[in-house]
JSON list of C-alpha atoms in Angstrom, two decimals:
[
{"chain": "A", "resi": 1, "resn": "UNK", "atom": "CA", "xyz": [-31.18, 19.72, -11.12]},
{"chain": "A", "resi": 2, "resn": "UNK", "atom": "CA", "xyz": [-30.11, 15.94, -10.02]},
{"chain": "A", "resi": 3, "resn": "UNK", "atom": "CA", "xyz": [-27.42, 16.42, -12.76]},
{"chain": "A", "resi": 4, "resn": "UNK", "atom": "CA", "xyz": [-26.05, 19.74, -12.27]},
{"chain": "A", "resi": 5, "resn": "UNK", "atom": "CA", "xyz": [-25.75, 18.88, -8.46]},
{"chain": "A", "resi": 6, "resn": "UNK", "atom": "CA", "xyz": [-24.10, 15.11, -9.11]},
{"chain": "A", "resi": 7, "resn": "UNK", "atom": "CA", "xyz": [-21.61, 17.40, -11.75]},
{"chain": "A", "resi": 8, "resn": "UNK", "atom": "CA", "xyz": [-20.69, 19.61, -8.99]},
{"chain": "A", "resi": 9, "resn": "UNK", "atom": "CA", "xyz": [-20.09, 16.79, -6.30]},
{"chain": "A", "resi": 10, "resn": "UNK", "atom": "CA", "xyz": [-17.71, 14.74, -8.70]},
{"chain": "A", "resi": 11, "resn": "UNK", "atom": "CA", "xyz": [-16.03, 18.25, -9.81]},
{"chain": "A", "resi": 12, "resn": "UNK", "atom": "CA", "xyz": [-15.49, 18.84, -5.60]},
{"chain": "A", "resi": 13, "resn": "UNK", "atom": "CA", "xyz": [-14.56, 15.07, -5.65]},
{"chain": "A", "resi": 14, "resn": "UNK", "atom": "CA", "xyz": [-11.77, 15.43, -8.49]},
{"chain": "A", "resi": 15, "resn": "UNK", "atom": "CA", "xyz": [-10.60, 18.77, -6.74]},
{"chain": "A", "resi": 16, "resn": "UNK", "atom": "CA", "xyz": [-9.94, 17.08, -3.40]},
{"chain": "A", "resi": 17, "resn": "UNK", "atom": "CA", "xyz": [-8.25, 14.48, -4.93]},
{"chain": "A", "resi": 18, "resn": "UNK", "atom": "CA", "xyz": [-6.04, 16.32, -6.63]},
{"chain": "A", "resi": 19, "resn": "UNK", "atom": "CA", "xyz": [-5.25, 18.33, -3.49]},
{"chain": "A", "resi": 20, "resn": "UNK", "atom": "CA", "xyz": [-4.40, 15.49, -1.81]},
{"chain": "A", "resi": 21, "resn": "UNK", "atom": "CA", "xyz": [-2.01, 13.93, -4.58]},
{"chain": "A", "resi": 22, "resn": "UNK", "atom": "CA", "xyz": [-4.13, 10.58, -4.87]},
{"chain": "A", "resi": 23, "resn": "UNK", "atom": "CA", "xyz": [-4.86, 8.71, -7.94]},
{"chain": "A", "resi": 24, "resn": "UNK", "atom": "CA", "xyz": [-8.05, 9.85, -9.86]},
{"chain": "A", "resi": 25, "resn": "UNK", "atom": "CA", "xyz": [-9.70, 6.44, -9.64]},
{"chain": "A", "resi": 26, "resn": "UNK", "atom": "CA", "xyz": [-8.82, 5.75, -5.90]},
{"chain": "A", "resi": 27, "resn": "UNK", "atom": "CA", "xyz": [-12.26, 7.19, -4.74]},
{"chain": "A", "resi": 28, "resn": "UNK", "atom": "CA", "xyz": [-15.89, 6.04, -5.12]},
{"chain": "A", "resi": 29, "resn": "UNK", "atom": "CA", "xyz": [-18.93, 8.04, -4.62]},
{"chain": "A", "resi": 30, "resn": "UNK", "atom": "CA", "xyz": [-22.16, 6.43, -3.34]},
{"chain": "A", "resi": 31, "resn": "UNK", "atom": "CA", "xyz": [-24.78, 8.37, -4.39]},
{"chain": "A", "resi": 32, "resn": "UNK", "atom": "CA", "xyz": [-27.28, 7.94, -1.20]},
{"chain": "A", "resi": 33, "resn": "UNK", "atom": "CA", "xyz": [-30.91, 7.63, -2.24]},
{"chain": "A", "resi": 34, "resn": "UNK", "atom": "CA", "xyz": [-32.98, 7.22, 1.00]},
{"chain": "A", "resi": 35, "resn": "UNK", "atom": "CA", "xyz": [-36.20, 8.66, 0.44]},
{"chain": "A", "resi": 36, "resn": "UNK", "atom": "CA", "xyz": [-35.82, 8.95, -3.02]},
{"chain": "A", "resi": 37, "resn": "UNK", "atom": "CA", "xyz": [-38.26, 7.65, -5.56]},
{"chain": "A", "resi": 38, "resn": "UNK", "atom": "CA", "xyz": [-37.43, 5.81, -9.00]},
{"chain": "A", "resi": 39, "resn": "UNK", "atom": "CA", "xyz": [-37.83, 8.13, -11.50]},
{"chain": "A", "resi": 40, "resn": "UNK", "atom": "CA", "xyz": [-35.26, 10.50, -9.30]},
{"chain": "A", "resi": 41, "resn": "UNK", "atom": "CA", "xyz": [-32.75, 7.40, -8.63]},
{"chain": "A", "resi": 42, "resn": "UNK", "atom": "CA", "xyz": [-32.85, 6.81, -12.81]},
{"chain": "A", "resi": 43, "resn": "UNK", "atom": "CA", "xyz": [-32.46, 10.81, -13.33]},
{"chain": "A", "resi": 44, "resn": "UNK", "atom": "CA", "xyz": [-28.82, 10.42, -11.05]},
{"chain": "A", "resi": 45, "resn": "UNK", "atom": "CA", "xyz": [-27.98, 7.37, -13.19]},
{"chain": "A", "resi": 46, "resn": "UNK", "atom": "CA", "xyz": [-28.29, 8.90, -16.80]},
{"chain": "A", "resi": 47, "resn": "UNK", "atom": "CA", "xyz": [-26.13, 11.81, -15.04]},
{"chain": "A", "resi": 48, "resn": "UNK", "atom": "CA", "xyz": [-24.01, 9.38, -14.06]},
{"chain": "A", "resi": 49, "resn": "UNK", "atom": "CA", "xyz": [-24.27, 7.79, -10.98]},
{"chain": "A", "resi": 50, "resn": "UNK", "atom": "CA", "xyz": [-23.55, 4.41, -10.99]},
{"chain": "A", "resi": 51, "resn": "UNK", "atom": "CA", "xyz": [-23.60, 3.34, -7.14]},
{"chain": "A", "resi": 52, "resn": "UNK", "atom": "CA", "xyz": [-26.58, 3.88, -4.71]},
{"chain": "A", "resi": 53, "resn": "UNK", "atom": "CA", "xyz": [-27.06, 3.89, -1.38]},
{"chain": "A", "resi": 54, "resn": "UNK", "atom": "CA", "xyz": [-30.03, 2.76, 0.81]},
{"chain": "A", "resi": 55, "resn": "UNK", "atom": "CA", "xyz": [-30.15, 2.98, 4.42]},
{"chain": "A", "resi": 56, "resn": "UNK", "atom": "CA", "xyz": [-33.42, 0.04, 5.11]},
{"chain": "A", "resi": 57, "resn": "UNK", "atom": "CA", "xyz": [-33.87, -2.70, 3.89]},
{"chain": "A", "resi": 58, "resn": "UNK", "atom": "CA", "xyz": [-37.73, -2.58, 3.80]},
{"chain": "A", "resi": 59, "resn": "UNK", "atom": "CA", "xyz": [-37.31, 0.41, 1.62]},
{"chain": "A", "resi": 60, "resn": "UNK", "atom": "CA", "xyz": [-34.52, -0.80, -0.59]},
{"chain": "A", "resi": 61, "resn": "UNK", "atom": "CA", "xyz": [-35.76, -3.79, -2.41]},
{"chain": "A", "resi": 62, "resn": "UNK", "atom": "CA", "xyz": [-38.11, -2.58, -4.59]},
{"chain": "A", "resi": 63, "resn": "UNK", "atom": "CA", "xyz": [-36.07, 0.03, -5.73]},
{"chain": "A", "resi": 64, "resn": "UNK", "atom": "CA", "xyz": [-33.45, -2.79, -6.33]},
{"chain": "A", "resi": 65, "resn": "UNK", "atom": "CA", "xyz": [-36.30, -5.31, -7.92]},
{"chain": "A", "resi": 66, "resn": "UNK", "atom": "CA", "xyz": [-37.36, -3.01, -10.56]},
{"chain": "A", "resi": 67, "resn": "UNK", "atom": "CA", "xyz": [-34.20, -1.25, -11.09]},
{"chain": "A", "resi": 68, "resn": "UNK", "atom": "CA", "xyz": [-31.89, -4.29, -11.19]},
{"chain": "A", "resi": 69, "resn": "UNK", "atom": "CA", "xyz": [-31.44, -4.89, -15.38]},
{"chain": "A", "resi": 70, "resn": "UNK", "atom": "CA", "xyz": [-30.63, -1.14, -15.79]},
{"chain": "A", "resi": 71, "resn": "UNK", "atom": "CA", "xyz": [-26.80, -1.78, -14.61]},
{"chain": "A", "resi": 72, "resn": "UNK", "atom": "CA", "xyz": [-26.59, -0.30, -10.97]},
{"chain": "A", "resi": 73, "resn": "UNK", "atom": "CA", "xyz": [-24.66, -1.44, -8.10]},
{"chain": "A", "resi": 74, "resn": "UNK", "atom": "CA", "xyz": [-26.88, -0.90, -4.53]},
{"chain": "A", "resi": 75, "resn": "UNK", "atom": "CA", "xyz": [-24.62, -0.19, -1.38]},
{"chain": "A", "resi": 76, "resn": "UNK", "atom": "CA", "xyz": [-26.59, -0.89, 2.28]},
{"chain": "A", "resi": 77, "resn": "UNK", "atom": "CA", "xyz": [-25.15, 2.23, 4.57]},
{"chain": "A", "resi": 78, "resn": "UNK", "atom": "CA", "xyz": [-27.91, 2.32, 7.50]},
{"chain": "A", "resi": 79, "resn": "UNK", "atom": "CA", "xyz": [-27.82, -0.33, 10.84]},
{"chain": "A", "resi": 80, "resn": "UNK", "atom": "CA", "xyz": [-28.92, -3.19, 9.76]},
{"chain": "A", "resi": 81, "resn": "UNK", "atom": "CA", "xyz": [-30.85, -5.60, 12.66]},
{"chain": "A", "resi": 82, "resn": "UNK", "atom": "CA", "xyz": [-30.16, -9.06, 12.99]},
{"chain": "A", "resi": 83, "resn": "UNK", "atom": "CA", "xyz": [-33.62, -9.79, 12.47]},
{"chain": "A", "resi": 84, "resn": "UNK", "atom": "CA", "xyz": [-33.53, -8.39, 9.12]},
{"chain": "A", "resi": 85, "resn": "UNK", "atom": "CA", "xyz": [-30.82, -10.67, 7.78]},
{"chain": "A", "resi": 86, "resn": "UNK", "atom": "CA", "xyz": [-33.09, -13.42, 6.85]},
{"chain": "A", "resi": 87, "resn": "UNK", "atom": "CA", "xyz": [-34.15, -10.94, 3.76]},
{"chain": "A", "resi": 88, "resn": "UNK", "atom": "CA", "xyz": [-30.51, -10.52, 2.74]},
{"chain": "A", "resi": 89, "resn": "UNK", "atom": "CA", "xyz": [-30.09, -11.66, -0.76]},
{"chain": "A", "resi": 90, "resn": "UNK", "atom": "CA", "xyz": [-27.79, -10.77, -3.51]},
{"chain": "A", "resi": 91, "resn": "UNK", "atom": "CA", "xyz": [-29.16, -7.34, -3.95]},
{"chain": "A", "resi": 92, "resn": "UNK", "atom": "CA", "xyz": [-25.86, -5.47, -2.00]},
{"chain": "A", "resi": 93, "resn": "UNK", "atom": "CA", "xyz": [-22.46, -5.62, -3.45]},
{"chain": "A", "resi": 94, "resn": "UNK", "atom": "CA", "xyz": [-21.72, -4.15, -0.18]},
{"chain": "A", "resi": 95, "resn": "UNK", "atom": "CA", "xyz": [-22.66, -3.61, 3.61]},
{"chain": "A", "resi": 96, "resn": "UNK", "atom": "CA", "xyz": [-21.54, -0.96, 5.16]},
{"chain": "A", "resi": 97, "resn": "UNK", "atom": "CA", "xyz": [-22.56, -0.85, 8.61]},
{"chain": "A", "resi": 98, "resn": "UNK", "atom": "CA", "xyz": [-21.39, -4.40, 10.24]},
{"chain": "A", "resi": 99, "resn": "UNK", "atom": "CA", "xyz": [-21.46, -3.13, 13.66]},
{"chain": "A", "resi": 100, "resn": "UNK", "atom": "CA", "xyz": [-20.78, -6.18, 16.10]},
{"chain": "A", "resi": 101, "resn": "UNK", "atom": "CA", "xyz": [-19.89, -10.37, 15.78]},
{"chain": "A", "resi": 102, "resn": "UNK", "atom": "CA", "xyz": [-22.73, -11.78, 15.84]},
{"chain": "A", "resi": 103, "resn": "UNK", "atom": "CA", "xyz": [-24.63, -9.80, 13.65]},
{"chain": "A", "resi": 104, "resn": "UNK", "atom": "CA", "xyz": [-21.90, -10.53, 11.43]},
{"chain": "A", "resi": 105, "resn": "UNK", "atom": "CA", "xyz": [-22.05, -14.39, 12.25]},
{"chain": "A", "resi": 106, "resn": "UNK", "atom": "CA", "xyz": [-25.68, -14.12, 10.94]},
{"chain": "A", "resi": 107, "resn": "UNK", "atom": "CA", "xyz": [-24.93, -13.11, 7.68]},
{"chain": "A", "resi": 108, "resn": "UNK", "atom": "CA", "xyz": [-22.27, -15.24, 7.47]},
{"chain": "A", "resi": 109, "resn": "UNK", "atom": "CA", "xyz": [-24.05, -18.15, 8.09]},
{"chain": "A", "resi": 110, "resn": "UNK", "atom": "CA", "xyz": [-26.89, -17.13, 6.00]},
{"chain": "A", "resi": 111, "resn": "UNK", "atom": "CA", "xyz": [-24.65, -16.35, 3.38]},
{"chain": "A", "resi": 112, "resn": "UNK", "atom": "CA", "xyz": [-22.62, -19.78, 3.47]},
{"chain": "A", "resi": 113, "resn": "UNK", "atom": "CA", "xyz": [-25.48, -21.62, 3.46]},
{"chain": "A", "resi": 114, "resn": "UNK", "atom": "CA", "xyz": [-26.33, -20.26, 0.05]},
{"chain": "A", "resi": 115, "resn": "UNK", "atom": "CA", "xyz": [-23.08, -20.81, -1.64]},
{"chain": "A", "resi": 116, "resn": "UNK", "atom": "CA", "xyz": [-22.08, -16.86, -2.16]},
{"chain": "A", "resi": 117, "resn": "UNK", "atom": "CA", "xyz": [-20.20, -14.42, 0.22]},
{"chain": "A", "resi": 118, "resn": "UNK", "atom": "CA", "xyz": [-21.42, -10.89, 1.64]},
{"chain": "A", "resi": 119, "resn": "UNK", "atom": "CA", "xyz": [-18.90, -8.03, 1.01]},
{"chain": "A", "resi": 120, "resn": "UNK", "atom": "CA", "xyz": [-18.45, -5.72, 3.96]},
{"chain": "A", "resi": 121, "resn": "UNK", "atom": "CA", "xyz": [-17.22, -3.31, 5.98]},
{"chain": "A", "resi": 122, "resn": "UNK", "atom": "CA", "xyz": [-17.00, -3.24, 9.77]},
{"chain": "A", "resi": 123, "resn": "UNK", "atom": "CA", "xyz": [-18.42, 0.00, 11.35]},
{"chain": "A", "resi": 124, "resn": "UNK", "atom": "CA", "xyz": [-16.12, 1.60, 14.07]},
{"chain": "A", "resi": 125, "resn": "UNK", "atom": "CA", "xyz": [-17.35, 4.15, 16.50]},
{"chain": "A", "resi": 126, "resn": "UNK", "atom": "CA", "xyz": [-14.58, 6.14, 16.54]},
{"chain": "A", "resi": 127, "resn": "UNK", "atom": "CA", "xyz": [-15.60, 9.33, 18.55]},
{"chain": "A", "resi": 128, "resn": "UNK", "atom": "CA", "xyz": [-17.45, 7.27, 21.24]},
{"chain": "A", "resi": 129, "resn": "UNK", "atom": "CA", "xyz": [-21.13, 8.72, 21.01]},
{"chain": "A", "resi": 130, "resn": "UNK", "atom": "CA", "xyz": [-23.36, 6.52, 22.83]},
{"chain": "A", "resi": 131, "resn": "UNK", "atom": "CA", "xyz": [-25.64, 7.32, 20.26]},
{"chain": "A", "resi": 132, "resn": "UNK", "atom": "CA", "xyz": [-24.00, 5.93, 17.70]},
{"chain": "A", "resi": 133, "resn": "UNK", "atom": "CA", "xyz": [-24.12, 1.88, 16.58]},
{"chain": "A", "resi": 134, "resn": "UNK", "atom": "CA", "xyz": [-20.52, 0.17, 15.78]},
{"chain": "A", "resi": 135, "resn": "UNK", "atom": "CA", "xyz": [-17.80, -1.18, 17.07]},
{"chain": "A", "resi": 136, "resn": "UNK", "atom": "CA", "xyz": [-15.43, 0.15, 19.83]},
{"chain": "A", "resi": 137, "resn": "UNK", "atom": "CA", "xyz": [-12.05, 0.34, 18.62]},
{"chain": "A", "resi": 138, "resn": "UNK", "atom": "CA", "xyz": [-10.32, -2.02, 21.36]},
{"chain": "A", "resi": 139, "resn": "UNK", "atom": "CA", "xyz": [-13.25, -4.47, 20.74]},
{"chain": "A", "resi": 140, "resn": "UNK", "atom": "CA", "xyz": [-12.35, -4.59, 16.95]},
{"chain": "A", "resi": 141, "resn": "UNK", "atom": "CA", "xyz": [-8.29, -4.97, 17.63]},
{"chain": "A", "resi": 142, "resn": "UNK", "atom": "CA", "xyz": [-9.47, -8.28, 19.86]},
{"chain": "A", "resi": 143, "resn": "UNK", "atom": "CA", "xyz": [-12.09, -9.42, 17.46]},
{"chain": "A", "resi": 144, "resn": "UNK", "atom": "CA", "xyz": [-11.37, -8.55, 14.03]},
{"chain": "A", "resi": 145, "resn": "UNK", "atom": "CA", "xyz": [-9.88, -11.69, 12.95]},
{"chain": "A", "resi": 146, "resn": "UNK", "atom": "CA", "xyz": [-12.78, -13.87, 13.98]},
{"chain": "A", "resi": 147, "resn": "UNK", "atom": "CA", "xyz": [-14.72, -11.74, 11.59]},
{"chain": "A", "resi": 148, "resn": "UNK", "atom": "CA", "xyz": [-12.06, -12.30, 8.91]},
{"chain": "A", "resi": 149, "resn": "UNK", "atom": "CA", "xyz": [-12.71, -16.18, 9.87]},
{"chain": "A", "resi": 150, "resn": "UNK", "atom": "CA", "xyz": [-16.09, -16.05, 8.91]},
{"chain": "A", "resi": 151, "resn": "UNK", "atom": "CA", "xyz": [-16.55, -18.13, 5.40]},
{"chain": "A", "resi": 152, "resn": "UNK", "atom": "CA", "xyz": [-19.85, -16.08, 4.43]},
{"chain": "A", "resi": 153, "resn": "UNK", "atom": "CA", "xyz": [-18.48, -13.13, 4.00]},
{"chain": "A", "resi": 154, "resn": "UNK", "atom": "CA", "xyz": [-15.56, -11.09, 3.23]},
{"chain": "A", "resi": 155, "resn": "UNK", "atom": "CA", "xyz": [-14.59, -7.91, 5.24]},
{"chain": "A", "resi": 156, "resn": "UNK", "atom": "CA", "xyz": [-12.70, -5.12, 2.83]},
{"chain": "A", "resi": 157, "resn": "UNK", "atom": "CA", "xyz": [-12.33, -2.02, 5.36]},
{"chain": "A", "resi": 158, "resn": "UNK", "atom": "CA", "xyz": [-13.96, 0.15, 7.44]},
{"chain": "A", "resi": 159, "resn": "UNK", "atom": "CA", "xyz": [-17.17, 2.72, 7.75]},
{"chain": "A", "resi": 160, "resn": "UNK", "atom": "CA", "xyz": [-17.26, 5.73, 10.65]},
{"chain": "A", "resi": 161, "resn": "UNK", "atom": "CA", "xyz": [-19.60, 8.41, 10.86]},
{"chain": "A", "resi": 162, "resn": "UNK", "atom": "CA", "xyz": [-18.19, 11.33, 12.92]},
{"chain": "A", "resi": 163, "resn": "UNK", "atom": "CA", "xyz": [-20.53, 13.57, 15.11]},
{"chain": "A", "resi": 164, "resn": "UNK", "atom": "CA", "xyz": [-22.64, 15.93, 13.66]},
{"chain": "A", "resi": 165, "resn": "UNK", "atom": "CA", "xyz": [-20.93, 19.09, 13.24]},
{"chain": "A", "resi": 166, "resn": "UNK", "atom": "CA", "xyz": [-21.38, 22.25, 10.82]},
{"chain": "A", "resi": 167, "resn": "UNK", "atom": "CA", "xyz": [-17.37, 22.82, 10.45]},
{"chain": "A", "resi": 168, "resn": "UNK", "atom": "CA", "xyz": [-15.82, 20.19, 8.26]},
{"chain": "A", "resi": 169, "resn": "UNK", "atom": "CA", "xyz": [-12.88, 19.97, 10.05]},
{"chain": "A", "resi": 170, "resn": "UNK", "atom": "CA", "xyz": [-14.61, 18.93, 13.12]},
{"chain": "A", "resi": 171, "resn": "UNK", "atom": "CA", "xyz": [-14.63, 15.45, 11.50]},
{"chain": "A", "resi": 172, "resn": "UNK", "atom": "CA", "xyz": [-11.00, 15.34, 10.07]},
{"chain": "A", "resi": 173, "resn": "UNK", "atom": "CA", "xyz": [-9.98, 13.42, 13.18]},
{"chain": "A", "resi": 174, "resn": "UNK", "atom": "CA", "xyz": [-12.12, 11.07, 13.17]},
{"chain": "A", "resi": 175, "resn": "UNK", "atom": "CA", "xyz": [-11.74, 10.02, 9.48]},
{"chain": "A", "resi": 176, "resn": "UNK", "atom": "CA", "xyz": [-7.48, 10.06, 10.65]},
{"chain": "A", "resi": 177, "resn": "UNK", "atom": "CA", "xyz": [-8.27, 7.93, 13.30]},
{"chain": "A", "resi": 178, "resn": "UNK", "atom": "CA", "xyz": [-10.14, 5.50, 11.46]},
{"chain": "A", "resi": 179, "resn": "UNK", "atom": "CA", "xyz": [-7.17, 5.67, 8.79]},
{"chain": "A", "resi": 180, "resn": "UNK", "atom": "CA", "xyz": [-4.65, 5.28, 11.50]},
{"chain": "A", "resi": 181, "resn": "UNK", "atom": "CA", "xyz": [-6.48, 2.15, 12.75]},
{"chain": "A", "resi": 182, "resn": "UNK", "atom": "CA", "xyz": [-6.76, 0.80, 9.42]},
{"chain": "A", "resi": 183, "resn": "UNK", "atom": "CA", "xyz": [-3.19, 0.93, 8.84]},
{"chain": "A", "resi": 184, "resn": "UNK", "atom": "CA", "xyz": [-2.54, -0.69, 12.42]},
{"chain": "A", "resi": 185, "resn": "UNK", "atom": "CA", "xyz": [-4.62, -3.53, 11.96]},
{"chain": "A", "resi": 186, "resn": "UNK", "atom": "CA", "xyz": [-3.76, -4.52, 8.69]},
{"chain": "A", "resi": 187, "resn": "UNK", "atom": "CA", "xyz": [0.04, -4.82, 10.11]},
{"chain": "A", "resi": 188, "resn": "UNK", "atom": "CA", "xyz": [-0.83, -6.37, 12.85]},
{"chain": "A", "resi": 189, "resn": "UNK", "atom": "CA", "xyz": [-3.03, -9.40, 11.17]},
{"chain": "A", "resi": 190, "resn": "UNK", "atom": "CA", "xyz": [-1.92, -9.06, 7.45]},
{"chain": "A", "resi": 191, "resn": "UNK", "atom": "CA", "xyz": [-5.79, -8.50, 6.26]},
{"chain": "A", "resi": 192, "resn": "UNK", "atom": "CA", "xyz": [-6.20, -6.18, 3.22]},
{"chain": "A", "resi": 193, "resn": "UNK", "atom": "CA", "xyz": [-8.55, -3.50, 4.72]},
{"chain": "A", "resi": 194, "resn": "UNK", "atom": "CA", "xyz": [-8.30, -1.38, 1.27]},
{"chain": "A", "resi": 195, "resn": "UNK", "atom": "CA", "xyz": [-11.95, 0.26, 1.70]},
{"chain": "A", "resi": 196, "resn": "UNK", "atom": "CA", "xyz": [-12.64, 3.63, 4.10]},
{"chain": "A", "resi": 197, "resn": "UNK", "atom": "CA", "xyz": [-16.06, 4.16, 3.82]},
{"chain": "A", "resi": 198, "resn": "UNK", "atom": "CA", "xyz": [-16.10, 8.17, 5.30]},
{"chain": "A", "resi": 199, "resn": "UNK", "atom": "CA", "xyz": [-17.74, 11.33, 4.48]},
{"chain": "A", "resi": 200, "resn": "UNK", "atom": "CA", "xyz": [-21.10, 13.07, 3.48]},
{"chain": "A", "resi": 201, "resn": "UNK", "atom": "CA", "xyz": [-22.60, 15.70, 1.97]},
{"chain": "A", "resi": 202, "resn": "UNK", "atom": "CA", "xyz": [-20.96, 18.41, 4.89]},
{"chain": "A", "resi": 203, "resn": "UNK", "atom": "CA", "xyz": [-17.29, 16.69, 5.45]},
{"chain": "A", "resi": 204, "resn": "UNK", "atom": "CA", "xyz": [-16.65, 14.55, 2.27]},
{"chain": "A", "resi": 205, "resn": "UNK", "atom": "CA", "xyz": [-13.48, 16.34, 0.74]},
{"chain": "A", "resi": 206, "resn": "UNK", "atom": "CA", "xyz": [-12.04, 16.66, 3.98]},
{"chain": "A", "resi": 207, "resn": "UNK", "atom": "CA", "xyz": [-12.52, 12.22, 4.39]},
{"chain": "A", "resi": 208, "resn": "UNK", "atom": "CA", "xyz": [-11.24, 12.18, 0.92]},
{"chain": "A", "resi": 209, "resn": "UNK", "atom": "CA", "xyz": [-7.68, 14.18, 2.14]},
{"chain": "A", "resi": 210, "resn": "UNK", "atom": "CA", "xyz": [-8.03, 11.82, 5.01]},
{"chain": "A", "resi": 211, "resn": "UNK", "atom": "CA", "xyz": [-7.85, 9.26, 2.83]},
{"chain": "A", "resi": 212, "resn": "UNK", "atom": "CA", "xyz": [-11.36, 7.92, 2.11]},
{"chain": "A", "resi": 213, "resn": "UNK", "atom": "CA", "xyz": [-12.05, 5.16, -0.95]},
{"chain": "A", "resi": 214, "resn": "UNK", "atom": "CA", "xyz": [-16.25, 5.94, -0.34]},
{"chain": "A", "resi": 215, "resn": "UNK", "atom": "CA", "xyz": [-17.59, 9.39, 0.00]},
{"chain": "A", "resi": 216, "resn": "UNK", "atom": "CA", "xyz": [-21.51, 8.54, 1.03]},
{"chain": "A", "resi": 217, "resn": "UNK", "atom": "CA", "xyz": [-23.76, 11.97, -1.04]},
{"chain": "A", "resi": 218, "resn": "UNK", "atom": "CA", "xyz": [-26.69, 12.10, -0.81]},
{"chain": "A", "resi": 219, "resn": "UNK", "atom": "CA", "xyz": [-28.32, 16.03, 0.02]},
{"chain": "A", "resi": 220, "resn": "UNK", "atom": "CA", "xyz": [-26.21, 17.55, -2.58]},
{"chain": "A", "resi": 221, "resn": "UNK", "atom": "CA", "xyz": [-27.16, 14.98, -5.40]},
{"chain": "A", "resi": 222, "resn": "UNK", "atom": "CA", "xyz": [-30.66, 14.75, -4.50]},
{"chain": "A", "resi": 223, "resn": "UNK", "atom": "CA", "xyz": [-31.43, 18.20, -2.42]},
{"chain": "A", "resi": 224, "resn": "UNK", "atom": "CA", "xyz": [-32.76, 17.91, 1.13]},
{"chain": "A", "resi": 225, "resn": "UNK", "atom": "CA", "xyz": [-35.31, 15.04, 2.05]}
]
């Protein structure tokens, strides 16, 4: 079933792409595996799969610790407290969810201390929910290059996650927004932001005509948890 339902996503994936005139290889899917055990995380990457996504870190390491020979690459997507940085290692080739400074000033300093740098993206709430963790989009335009300043690590885009909504097209401008600010801040300070992590399981094609580089899948690989 894990196979047949990864098959489908990347067929939807290719489809959008085409739609939207974009090269075949500018998109990456993470195939998110919160709550999913090994045997079910091995099935995805026989079918295919090649990067996973976990959402705590608690959870995450064994899967990475007994899966890390078998030639995966782990994404972290979930909020990610400051007190949790001290466990940080090498397991992520890429955070997601850097939500404000000094959260990213931890990592960075945990990071450079070790000799190696973090790759991440900065997480923008773009609609505004209080609910939701990340950065406010005038608070990024005044503070994004003292997070490119930081020697730890390296910032290569953005992550949003829109409201919940059961119509698609609810989040289209929300992933154009994010796009838009993309584009303005990379003229503005001459950063490459190349990476827009945006879209799920409900909304992905849409974020991938919006222009998304990660699509984040995880109830249509791996069924509802």
């Amino acid at each position: 079933m894990i196979a047949e339902n990864l098959a489908e996503v990347r067929d939807r994936i290719s489809q959008a792409i085409q739609k939207s005139g974009r090269n075949p290889d500018s998109v990456r899917l993470v195939a998110v595996s919160k709550h999913m055990g090994i045997a079910q995380i091995k099935e995805a990457r026989i079918a295919g799969a090649v990067i996973f996504g976990e959402n705590k870190i608690q959870d995450a390491f064994p899967k990475v610790e007994q899966l890390e020979a078998e030639g995966f690459s782990w994404h972290f997507i979930g909020h990610l407290q400051k007190n949790k940085v001290k466990f940080l290692g090498k397991h992520f080739d890429l955070i997601h969810s850097v939500d404000n400074l000094e959260l990213a000033v931890k990592i960075s300093n945990k990071c450079h201390s070790e000799n190696w740098v973090q790759k991440v993206l900065l997480q923008v709430n773009v609609s505004g929910e209080a609910a939701k963790f990340g950065l406010k989009p005038s608070d990024l335009e005044k503070q994004i290059m003292s997070f490119s300043q930081l020697q730890g690590i390296r910032v290569e885009g953005l992550m949003t996650i829109p409201p919940n909504h059961p119509d698609p097209e609810n989040s289209r401008m929300h992933f154009s927004r994010l796009r838009e600010l993309r584009d303005q801040y990379e003229k503005q300070t001459g950063l490459s932001l190349k990476e827009l992590s945006i879209g799920m399981t409900n909304d992905f094609e849409v974020a991938i005509e919006e222009g998304a580089t990660l699509v984040r899948v995880g109830t249509a690989i791996f069924g509802p948890r």
